[in-house]
């Protein structure tokens, strides 16, 4: 039997606790983890080649395995890894689906792996999304028989859906299920909606390898990245086996490893509340995390927690270090209290010993980086307002054009107005013609993309003018990595980093704000953040950088955990309203947007709910009651 040969345990963070029913290893980044998984696959391919046997791989699509495939392609090109003895069986395909549709898994696999390695075409097996309804049943039986004819899968690579699906085995799937057609869960279709430009375009059915087929693999590695997988990863690893979470069937497989990044592991008991499973090294951050958790658990403000509360909840070790609950409570309360400031740019002429920001210079130069043209006001509209009001020189830098998120109808509206105003415009006429005849598989023409980008520019300028920023301080960076015209973006290149560096050098900021989606594996936010980190690395030796502090707001969907917050900027009810009006300027993103996700709230509602929730958390911990709070974490580079 093929056993895990790469030492994942040593490379990542591994611990066996009584809660965990599946072997799992945690890595700081999905990249680092993906390289190891690719190495295990490469070792297997080579071992099988030496034995002169085919290497039978079960493969997955989706965002999770992309870096594994990238690394395998690199190994093929640079290290001569050959796929001549490899036979692959993909987990699934949408149904019905044409092979040449860019949404097909057939297209995905060729684009990410098969077109770049020396695998034989006849060794590639991907369920056929075009098989007729009458033939489908027999087709699925044959697919399993073909796998069995090779002696089963040597290795199965998996991702996990938020429903707990593996392959497309949605909740309800039987442990012994075979390859078959299946109706997709609504959540799965919502998750696929961005690539299909709307949930209505996502097929309702798919062909999937069964749980029984997957479980017969000799070795299984499941990849999960990002915060959106954290809940299902916990349920799968710690919960009971249930058809409602099909991935839990893997608890019965004796050679499975879950490879996780920090965010995907964040709900595991050993990560979230380590004091419940082991004795801890009590860093300041862990102390605050534990106290905030205890306050939530007991429903008591921090200053009312007792020795008994600590002792009853696995924290007697902490108490022994700190003396009494009384002392620990005060210390933690003060730590949180000191994060609150109405002066995000620092309070001039004030003692700043216990303030999140420096008091000098009193007037700071600030750059707010916004991945899309609206994240600035959605994520930090209140803080933005204070920075301007308090006289700082505020620059806004929109990193991408955001053109992909403007609907065709919206663009058509502007193009039609433009032809009326400008009767001789052939450009508008060609745009109108393109949009009226556009089919599902078409990528927007350059002219259409330009128009969509311009729509977002003018909305952004409306908002920044409303917030009191002069136009010359608003920068549209249009980073090239974004300009593919599709949901899938290019890689960061020097051209992107140079644009970032130029702006930072020009402004020489004392403060930078940026969207801190640290582990959003497929998102534009993560790429934008990487571009900033790389720029900071390149500029680090410049003297002005010594005075530059970086504050991260969390992206549009999540907020920092309370214990992570280092600057909390409260908002009055009037400021909440002002922020709302600023968000309203982004009209193409209102009243039902293209990339809605499974949260049907408008962006301004989400922003207000989130800021109100942060304020409530502070208040529940015993701190002052505010209408809303925006939260930031400092990034040390
Ligand atoms: C893909 C597949 C699915 C995905 C899962 C996670 O072939 O079978 O089970 O692995 O939906 O998708 P991502 O990786 O996009 O989060």
XYZ file of C-alpha atoms and ligand atoms in Angstrom:
653
model
C 0.000 0.000 0.000
C 1.243 3.485 -0.841
C 1.712 5.434 2.343
C 2.279 9.139 2.757
C 5.927 9.479 1.826
C 6.361 13.213 2.179
C 6.788 14.189 5.757
C 3.797 16.510 5.976
C 3.861 16.253 9.744
C 7.284 17.789 9.996
C 6.797 20.354 7.274
C 3.464 21.634 8.598
C 1.741 21.910 11.960
C 0.518 18.529 13.081
C -0.901 17.427 16.411
C -3.231 14.641 17.306
C -5.948 15.725 19.700
C -8.916 13.785 20.953
C -11.223 15.848 18.727
C -9.719 14.921 15.396
C -10.872 11.940 13.392
C -8.927 12.636 10.205
C -5.174 13.110 9.937
C -4.570 16.747 9.035
C -1.632 19.090 8.664
C -1.686 22.888 8.685
C 0.563 25.156 6.627
C 1.149 28.901 6.709
C 0.347 29.190 3.034
C -1.493 27.185 0.398
C 1.502 27.632 -1.900
C 3.930 25.957 0.472
C 1.468 23.107 1.037
C 0.729 22.663 -2.673
C 4.418 22.206 -3.461
C 4.603 19.301 -1.029
C 1.482 17.652 -2.404
C 2.866 17.984 -5.939
C 6.093 16.423 -4.701
C 4.206 13.436 -3.300
C 2.425 12.953 -6.636
C 5.704 13.267 -8.550
C 7.387 10.700 -6.285
C 4.511 8.309 -6.878
C 4.680 8.774 -10.661
C 8.408 8.049 -10.600
C 8.087 5.029 -8.329
C 5.433 3.534 -10.579
C 7.561 4.248 -13.623
C 10.463 2.344 -12.075
C 8.086 -0.574 -11.519
C 6.911 -0.206 -15.098
C 3.344 0.178 -13.901
C 0.758 2.813 -14.779
C 0.251 5.495 -12.159
C -3.492 5.973 -11.750
C -4.423 9.422 -10.482
C -7.866 10.681 -9.485
C -7.937 14.420 -10.134
C -10.053 17.347 -9.013
C -10.803 20.746 -10.518
C -11.722 24.014 -8.782
C -9.466 26.588 -7.167
C -7.915 24.283 -4.565
C -5.616 22.134 -6.771
C -4.445 24.889 -9.151
C -1.067 25.425 -7.465
C -0.465 21.672 -7.314
C -0.952 21.476 -11.091
C 1.248 24.533 -11.605
C 4.041 22.822 -9.703
C 3.619 19.530 -11.585
C 3.888 21.443 -14.868
C 7.021 23.170 -13.566
C 8.515 19.812 -12.586
C 7.752 18.454 -16.031
C 9.354 21.432 -17.781
C 12.329 21.982 -15.500
C 13.029 18.623 -13.928
C 11.924 16.237 -16.646
C 9.027 14.676 -14.713
C 7.258 12.551 -17.310
C 3.540 11.744 -17.381
C 3.913 8.984 -19.996
C 2.919 6.274 -17.533
C 0.139 8.361 -15.937
C -3.537 7.539 -16.333
C -5.991 10.074 -14.937
C -9.638 9.927 -13.940
C -11.312 13.198 -13.141
C -13.863 13.349 -10.406
C -16.625 15.123 -12.207
C -18.071 17.254 -14.971
C -21.101 19.486 -15.218
C -24.044 17.983 -17.085
C -24.865 18.870 -19.748
C -21.602 20.516 -20.763
C -19.627 20.898 -24.000
C -15.937 20.087 -23.881
C -14.991 23.396 -25.480
C -17.068 25.499 -23.090
C -14.587 27.476 -20.981
C -16.565 26.481 -17.870
C -16.132 22.774 -18.535
C -13.842 20.708 -16.339
C -12.469 19.268 -19.578
C -11.277 22.782 -20.499
C -9.997 23.418 -16.953
C -7.878 20.276 -16.838
C -6.312 20.922 -20.230
C -5.632 24.545 -19.442
C -4.053 23.834 -16.039
C -2.316 20.515 -16.610
C -2.786 18.309 -19.632
C -1.790 20.822 -22.335
C 1.543 21.382 -20.605
C 2.744 17.833 -19.872
C 3.462 14.718 -21.925
C 0.421 12.688 -20.859
C -1.055 10.511 -23.618
C -4.487 11.751 -24.739
C -5.906 8.224 -24.467
C -4.890 8.095 -20.793
C -7.048 11.089 -19.858
C -10.504 10.252 -18.527
C -12.973 13.008 -17.710
C -16.706 12.314 -17.418
C -18.313 13.340 -20.699
C -20.848 16.113 -20.166
C -22.411 15.426 -23.540
C -23.330 11.767 -23.175
C -27.038 11.289 -23.942
C -29.551 10.841 -21.128
C -30.269 7.286 -22.309
C -26.631 6.271 -22.277
C -25.734 8.021 -19.044
C -26.328 5.129 -16.655
C -24.228 2.665 -18.619
C -21.605 5.357 -19.212
C -21.165 5.766 -15.427
C -20.923 2.007 -14.853
C -18.251 1.837 -17.566
C -16.323 4.727 -15.955
C -16.025 2.785 -12.681
C -15.195 -0.433 -14.517
C -12.398 1.330 -16.337
C -10.961 2.572 -13.013
C -11.168 -0.959 -11.636
C -9.484 -2.376 -14.730
C -6.360 -0.470 -13.661
C -6.608 -1.889 -10.150
C -8.262 1.257 -8.756
C -6.869 4.717 -8.069
C -3.363 4.923 -6.637
C -3.887 8.481 -5.508
C -6.959 10.690 -5.277
C -6.670 14.481 -5.029
C -9.733 16.171 -3.540
C -11.107 19.601 -2.723
C -14.083 20.093 -0.436
C -17.222 22.093 -1.125
C -18.933 24.203 1.518
C -21.726 21.608 1.531
C -19.184 18.966 2.521
C -19.180 17.466 -0.958
C -16.206 15.624 -2.369
C -16.371 15.295 -6.115
C -19.969 16.380 -6.559
C -21.233 13.939 -3.947
C -23.666 16.328 -2.342
C -25.353 15.860 1.078
C -27.437 12.686 1.048
C -24.871 10.683 -0.954
C -24.482 7.077 0.125
C -21.195 5.741 1.401
C -21.162 3.058 -1.300
C -22.329 5.295 -4.138
C -20.758 4.742 -7.551
C -20.181 7.108 -10.446
C -23.552 8.608 -11.352
C -25.451 11.741 -12.283
C -26.367 14.063 -9.422
C -28.341 17.258 -8.813
C -26.116 20.039 -7.514
C -26.821 21.647 -4.174
C -27.845 25.305 -4.279
C -24.760 26.363 -2.268
C -22.506 24.613 -4.788
C -24.185 26.461 -7.637
C -23.858 29.771 -5.800
C -20.141 29.109 -5.280
C -19.750 28.408 -8.997
C -21.799 31.455 -9.997
C -18.906 33.935 -10.464
C -17.290 31.847 -13.208
C -20.631 31.406 -14.931
C -21.446 35.112 -14.534
C -24.537 34.432 -12.457
C -26.133 31.500 -10.642
C -28.799 31.077 -13.315
C -26.144 29.992 -15.818
C -24.714 27.254 -13.564
C -25.867 23.786 -14.672
C -28.185 22.045 -12.242
C -26.679 18.616 -12.716
C -23.309 16.925 -12.904
C -21.702 13.526 -13.334
C -19.605 12.584 -10.331
C -17.427 9.709 -9.223
C -19.169 8.080 -6.246
C -18.047 8.017 -2.621
C -17.421 4.282 -2.953
C -15.129 4.872 -5.936
C -13.190 7.627 -4.153
C -12.863 5.619 -0.947
C -11.263 2.748 -2.837
C -8.281 4.950 -3.686
C -5.110 3.735 -2.009
C -4.163 7.225 -0.922
C -6.279 10.374 -0.581
C -5.140 13.967 -0.105
C -7.790 16.636 0.400
C -6.863 20.309 0.027
C -8.730 23.135 1.730
C -7.729 26.782 1.637
C -9.278 29.941 2.995
C -11.691 31.020 5.671
C -14.774 29.997 3.685
C -13.797 26.337 4.216
C -13.128 26.634 7.962
C -16.578 25.526 9.190
C -16.917 22.522 6.882
C -13.340 21.428 7.608
C -14.104 21.388 11.334
C -17.352 19.509 10.803
C -15.629 16.946 8.593
C -12.654 16.347 10.864
C -14.380 16.553 14.242
C -18.030 15.682 13.541
C -19.787 12.341 13.345
C -19.886 10.452 10.051
C -23.027 11.530 8.256
C -24.469 11.459 4.768
C -25.277 15.119 5.353
C -21.550 15.876 5.197
C -20.284 13.324 2.670
C -16.614 14.231 3.283
C -16.980 12.705 6.787
C -16.956 9.288 5.084
C -13.217 9.861 4.721
C -12.928 9.256 8.484
C -13.132 5.575 7.577
C -10.295 5.736 5.044
C -7.005 4.660 6.528
C -4.634 6.651 4.335
C -6.109 10.141 4.038
C -4.431 13.452 4.805
C -6.190 16.803 4.883
C -3.765 19.531 3.895
C -4.961 22.890 5.206
C -3.841 26.486 5.309
C -4.088 28.507 8.517
C -7.454 30.031 7.652
C -9.134 26.763 6.647
C -7.959 25.242 9.944
C -9.079 28.155 12.066
C -12.247 26.510 13.437
C -10.547 23.273 14.537
C -10.684 22.930 18.298
C -6.929 22.624 18.607
C -6.502 25.908 16.721
C -9.479 27.906 17.953
C -9.427 26.974 21.624
C -6.123 25.174 22.234
C -6.466 25.585 25.998
C -9.264 22.992 25.892
C -6.972 20.287 24.530
C -3.460 20.916 25.822
C -1.292 23.096 28.026
C -0.434 26.288 26.188
C 2.390 28.754 25.898
C 0.502 31.882 26.833
C 1.547 34.636 24.435
C -0.177 38.019 24.802
C -2.292 37.297 21.714
C -3.377 33.906 23.034
C -4.295 35.416 26.410
C -6.540 37.974 24.749
C -8.034 35.338 22.464
C -8.821 33.111 25.447
C -10.308 35.881 27.563
C -12.507 37.171 24.735
C -13.670 33.585 24.129
C -14.404 33.023 27.828
C -16.377 36.231 28.022
C -18.493 35.066 25.059
C -18.945 31.601 26.504
C -20.053 32.806 29.929
C -21.994 35.778 28.577
C -20.148 38.080 30.948
C -18.184 41.278 30.337
C -14.455 40.784 30.924
C -14.361 42.595 34.259
C -16.918 40.175 35.707
C -15.025 36.950 34.915
C -14.098 34.980 38.032
C -11.337 32.537 38.992
C -13.955 29.798 38.746
C -14.830 30.751 35.153
C -11.178 30.372 34.207
C -10.661 27.127 36.115
C -13.839 25.544 34.747
C -12.820 26.216 31.132
C -9.322 24.857 30.726
C -7.558 28.083 31.675
C -6.193 27.365 35.144
C -2.666 27.402 33.633
C -3.215 30.979 32.517
C -4.524 31.943 35.926
C -1.483 30.406 37.587
C 0.730 32.627 35.408
C -1.264 35.786 35.959
C -2.157 35.495 39.650
C -5.864 36.214 39.848
C -8.768 36.748 37.491
C -8.960 40.307 38.799
C -5.489 41.230 37.509
C -5.846 39.369 34.233
C -9.261 40.906 33.567
C -8.012 44.452 34.029
C -4.996 43.836 31.846
C -7.079 42.420 28.990
C -9.771 45.070 29.358
C -7.117 47.801 29.033
C -5.563 46.140 26.002
C -8.915 46.252 24.227
C -9.693 49.742 25.475
C -6.437 51.005 23.963
C -7.406 49.771 20.494
C -10.285 52.283 20.359
C -9.534 55.635 18.765
C -11.490 58.330 16.975
C -8.140 59.525 15.554
C -7.048 56.903 13.034
C -4.286 59.218 11.783
C -3.057 59.780 15.359
C -4.198 62.489 17.794
C -2.049 65.627 17.470
C -0.385 66.862 20.682
C -1.649 63.931 22.711
C 0.288 61.322 24.668
C 0.293 58.386 22.255
C 1.792 55.766 24.578
C -1.441 53.795 24.608
C -2.870 54.855 21.263
C -2.798 52.673 18.160
C -1.250 55.448 15.991
C 1.563 57.995 16.485
C 0.649 61.594 17.193
C 3.376 62.912 14.861
C 3.461 64.128 12.205
C 0.127 65.731 12.985
C -0.766 65.824 9.286
C -0.013 62.526 7.634
C 0.102 61.435 4.025
C -2.169 58.437 3.634
C -2.825 55.971 0.806
C -5.966 53.873 0.967
C -5.573 50.934 -1.412
C -8.881 49.579 -2.620
C -8.773 46.316 -4.662
C -11.996 47.157 -6.491
C -13.488 50.599 -6.985
C -15.721 50.535 -3.870
C -13.860 48.526 -1.191
C -12.541 51.795 0.259
C -15.952 53.058 1.273
C -17.490 49.652 1.974
C -14.720 48.488 4.281
C -13.481 51.721 5.832
C -15.811 54.564 4.819
C -16.027 55.858 8.400
C -12.268 55.887 8.922
C -11.773 57.417 5.459
C -14.130 60.211 6.479
C -12.276 60.872 9.741
C -8.894 60.945 8.024
C -10.127 63.611 5.583
C -11.955 65.571 8.293
C -8.885 65.547 10.497
C -6.850 67.197 7.759
C -4.616 64.384 6.508
C -3.553 64.240 2.870
C -5.610 61.249 1.765
C -4.942 59.450 -1.517
C -7.203 56.712 -2.808
C -5.717 54.072 -5.094
C -8.113 51.763 -6.927
C -5.987 48.780 -7.788
C -8.172 47.174 -10.456
C -10.662 48.541 -12.943
C -13.434 46.300 -11.597
C -14.827 46.146 -15.156
C -15.861 42.495 -14.945
C -18.513 43.301 -12.334
C -20.474 45.716 -14.512
C -23.450 44.029 -16.137
C -24.040 44.107 -19.880
C -27.331 45.929 -19.345
C -25.612 48.651 -17.353
C -22.951 49.063 -20.054
C -25.578 49.120 -22.798
C -27.385 51.944 -21.004
C -24.245 54.110 -21.021
C -23.325 53.212 -24.614
C -26.801 54.186 -25.796
C -26.663 57.525 -23.984
C -23.274 58.089 -25.524
C -24.513 57.515 -29.108
C -27.361 59.928 -28.563
C -24.982 62.643 -27.320
C -22.372 61.857 -29.897
C -24.198 60.816 -33.031
C -21.053 60.097 -35.072
C -19.494 57.686 -32.590
C -18.667 54.417 -34.285
C -17.115 53.181 -31.031
C -20.424 53.345 -29.168
C -22.196 51.729 -32.100
C -19.766 48.824 -32.104
C -20.141 48.463 -28.331
C -23.928 48.363 -28.652
C -23.658 45.838 -31.446
C -21.292 43.630 -29.407
C -23.425 43.720 -26.274
C -26.647 42.968 -28.106
C -25.136 39.921 -29.788
C -22.965 38.692 -26.927
C -23.254 34.980 -26.119
C -22.485 33.217 -22.834
C -19.006 32.104 -23.890
C -17.887 35.500 -25.253
C -15.272 37.543 -23.486
C -15.943 41.292 -23.533
C -14.197 43.216 -26.304
C -11.529 45.720 -25.269
C -13.901 48.598 -25.990
C -16.618 47.082 -23.788
C -14.144 46.486 -20.981
C -13.002 50.080 -21.281
C -16.570 51.340 -21.042
C -17.301 49.138 -18.019
C -14.109 50.362 -16.353
C -15.088 53.978 -17.061
C -18.476 53.440 -15.447
C -16.746 52.307 -12.274
C -14.297 55.216 -12.446
C -17.019 57.811 -12.595
C -18.902 56.151 -9.727
C -15.711 56.153 -7.653
C -15.056 59.812 -8.371
C -18.601 60.586 -7.258
C -17.877 58.897 -3.932
C -14.408 60.398 -3.379
C -15.672 63.905 -4.185
C -18.491 63.374 -1.705
C -15.887 62.377 0.880
C -13.904 65.558 0.141
C -10.881 64.123 -1.686
C -9.514 66.245 -4.568
C -9.552 64.404 -7.922
C -5.767 64.598 -8.248
C -5.459 62.397 -5.154
C -7.556 59.640 -6.696
C -5.452 57.101 -8.587
C -6.813 54.446 -10.926
C -4.033 51.894 -11.171
C -5.762 49.408 -13.523
C -3.292 46.696 -12.534
C -2.658 44.553 -15.640
C -3.109 41.163 -13.908
C -6.850 41.864 -13.712
C -7.397 42.726 -17.367
C -8.199 39.289 -18.775
C -11.863 40.019 -19.393
C -12.737 36.827 -17.494
C -13.193 35.866 -13.854
C -9.893 34.001 -13.962
C -7.101 36.534 -13.573
C -3.497 36.528 -14.771
C -0.492 36.233 -12.486
C 1.160 39.250 -10.915
C 4.066 40.522 -12.974
C 6.712 43.202 -12.595
C 4.397 45.588 -14.409
C 1.861 45.355 -11.556
C 4.492 45.767 -8.854
C 6.109 48.719 -10.644
C 2.767 50.563 -10.685
C 2.344 49.962 -6.949
C 5.926 51.031 -6.174
C 5.658 54.199 -8.268
C 2.619 55.435 -6.395
C 4.076 54.669 -2.973
C 7.338 56.418 -3.898
C 5.479 59.414 -5.231
C 3.278 59.890 -2.153
C 5.764 58.689 0.506
C 2.906 57.812 2.855
C 2.989 57.706 6.649
C 0.028 55.373 6.567
C -1.118 52.751 4.093
C -4.499 51.063 4.370
C -5.158 47.900 2.382
C -7.581 44.978 2.166
C -6.106 42.204 4.273
C -7.658 39.107 2.784
C -4.656 37.048 3.718
C -5.912 33.685 2.581
C -8.510 34.170 -0.062
C -7.182 31.642 -2.586
C -8.980 32.778 -5.715
C -9.801 36.340 -4.973
C -8.637 39.546 -6.526
C -8.192 40.910 -2.991
C -5.450 38.412 -2.220
C -3.598 39.203 -5.444
C -3.889 42.942 -4.713
C -2.515 42.356 -1.237
C 0.364 40.301 -2.645
C 1.162 43.179 -4.999
C 1.367 45.516 -1.991
C 3.531 43.130 0.035
C 5.917 42.751 -2.882
C 6.067 46.523 -3.383
C 6.782 47.024 0.333
C 9.567 44.474 0.134
C 11.137 46.294 -2.799
C 10.850 49.711 -1.173
C 11.829 48.673 2.332
C 15.324 50.175 2.210
C 14.066 53.673 1.295
C 14.272 56.043 4.249
C 10.655 57.258 3.991
C 9.521 53.695 4.589
C 10.770 53.855 8.180
C 7.842 56.164 8.920
C 5.265 54.139 7.023
C 2.754 52.075 8.966
C 0.471 49.614 7.226
C -3.077 48.968 8.467
C -5.160 46.143 7.066
C -8.934 46.246 6.915
C -10.547 42.905 6.307
C -12.155 42.359 2.869
C -15.821 42.753 2.066
C -16.996 39.481 3.596
C -15.391 39.020 6.997
C -14.202 41.016 9.969
C -11.123 40.485 12.076
C -11.671 38.429 15.199
C -11.973 40.781 18.173
C -8.695 39.609 19.693
C -6.890 40.425 16.422
C -8.041 44.041 16.204
C -5.312 46.618 16.881
C -7.221 49.747 15.897
C -10.977 50.105 16.350
C -12.456 53.292 14.907
C -15.934 54.033 16.277
C -18.593 55.729 14.174
C -21.471 57.949 15.236
C -24.929 57.320 13.735
C -24.346 60.286 11.388
C -21.072 58.837 10.176
C -22.811 55.537 9.511
C -25.234 57.428 7.273
C -22.451 59.292 5.507
C -20.728 56.000 4.774
C -23.984 54.598 3.423
C -24.380 57.520 1.000
C -20.776 57.102 -0.184
C -21.473 53.435 -0.975
C -24.636 54.473 -2.882
C -22.434 56.220 -5.468
C -21.369 52.783 -6.721
C -24.615 52.295 -8.579
C -23.455 49.496 -10.876
C -22.907 47.449 -7.718
C -26.355 48.138 -6.295
C -29.776 46.526 -6.621
C -28.518 43.019 -7.361
C -24.874 42.725 -8.375
C -23.176 40.243 -10.667
C -21.085 38.609 -7.974
C -23.593 38.488 -5.171
C -22.451 35.222 -3.533
C -24.967 33.536 -1.247
C -25.488 36.684 0.760
C -28.321 38.599 -0.853
C -27.803 41.752 1.215
C -26.716 44.916 -0.593
C -23.137 45.999 0.100
C -24.189 48.945 2.267
C -26.370 46.668 4.393
C -23.549 44.162 4.811
C -21.157 46.948 5.769
C -23.543 48.363 8.351
C -24.394 44.955 9.820
C -20.729 44.145 10.136
C -19.724 47.460 11.742
C -22.689 47.263 14.114
C -21.725 43.699 15.055
C -18.150 44.752 15.890
C -19.476 47.550 18.094
C -21.752 45.072 19.855
C -18.884 42.677 20.470
C -16.894 45.455 22.131
C -19.894 46.440 24.166
C -20.574 42.841 25.253
C -16.994 42.640 26.483
C -17.789 45.593 28.751
C -16.428 48.434 26.625
C -18.364 51.579 25.648
C -21.431 51.272 23.449
C -20.953 52.714 19.949
C -23.257 52.712 16.904
C -20.604 51.044 14.735
C -16.889 50.246 14.632
C -14.426 49.695 11.770
C -11.512 47.420 12.600
C -7.869 47.237 11.515
C -4.862 45.072 12.150
C -1.334 46.367 11.732
C 0.966 44.653 9.262
C 4.668 44.703 10.148
C 6.879 44.394 7.114
C -13.985 19.545 -8.385
C -14.781 18.930 -7.339
C -15.284 19.688 -6.162
C -14.312 20.749 -5.657
C -14.928 21.508 -4.478
C -14.028 22.628 -4.008
O -13.586 18.607 -9.348
O -15.050 17.789 -7.441
O -15.558 18.776 -5.137
O -13.125 20.121 -5.263
O -16.143 22.058 -4.869
O -13.916 23.604 -4.984
P -12.818 24.774 -4.853
O -11.500 24.094 -4.883
O -13.037 25.628 -6.075
O -13.081 25.470 -3.576
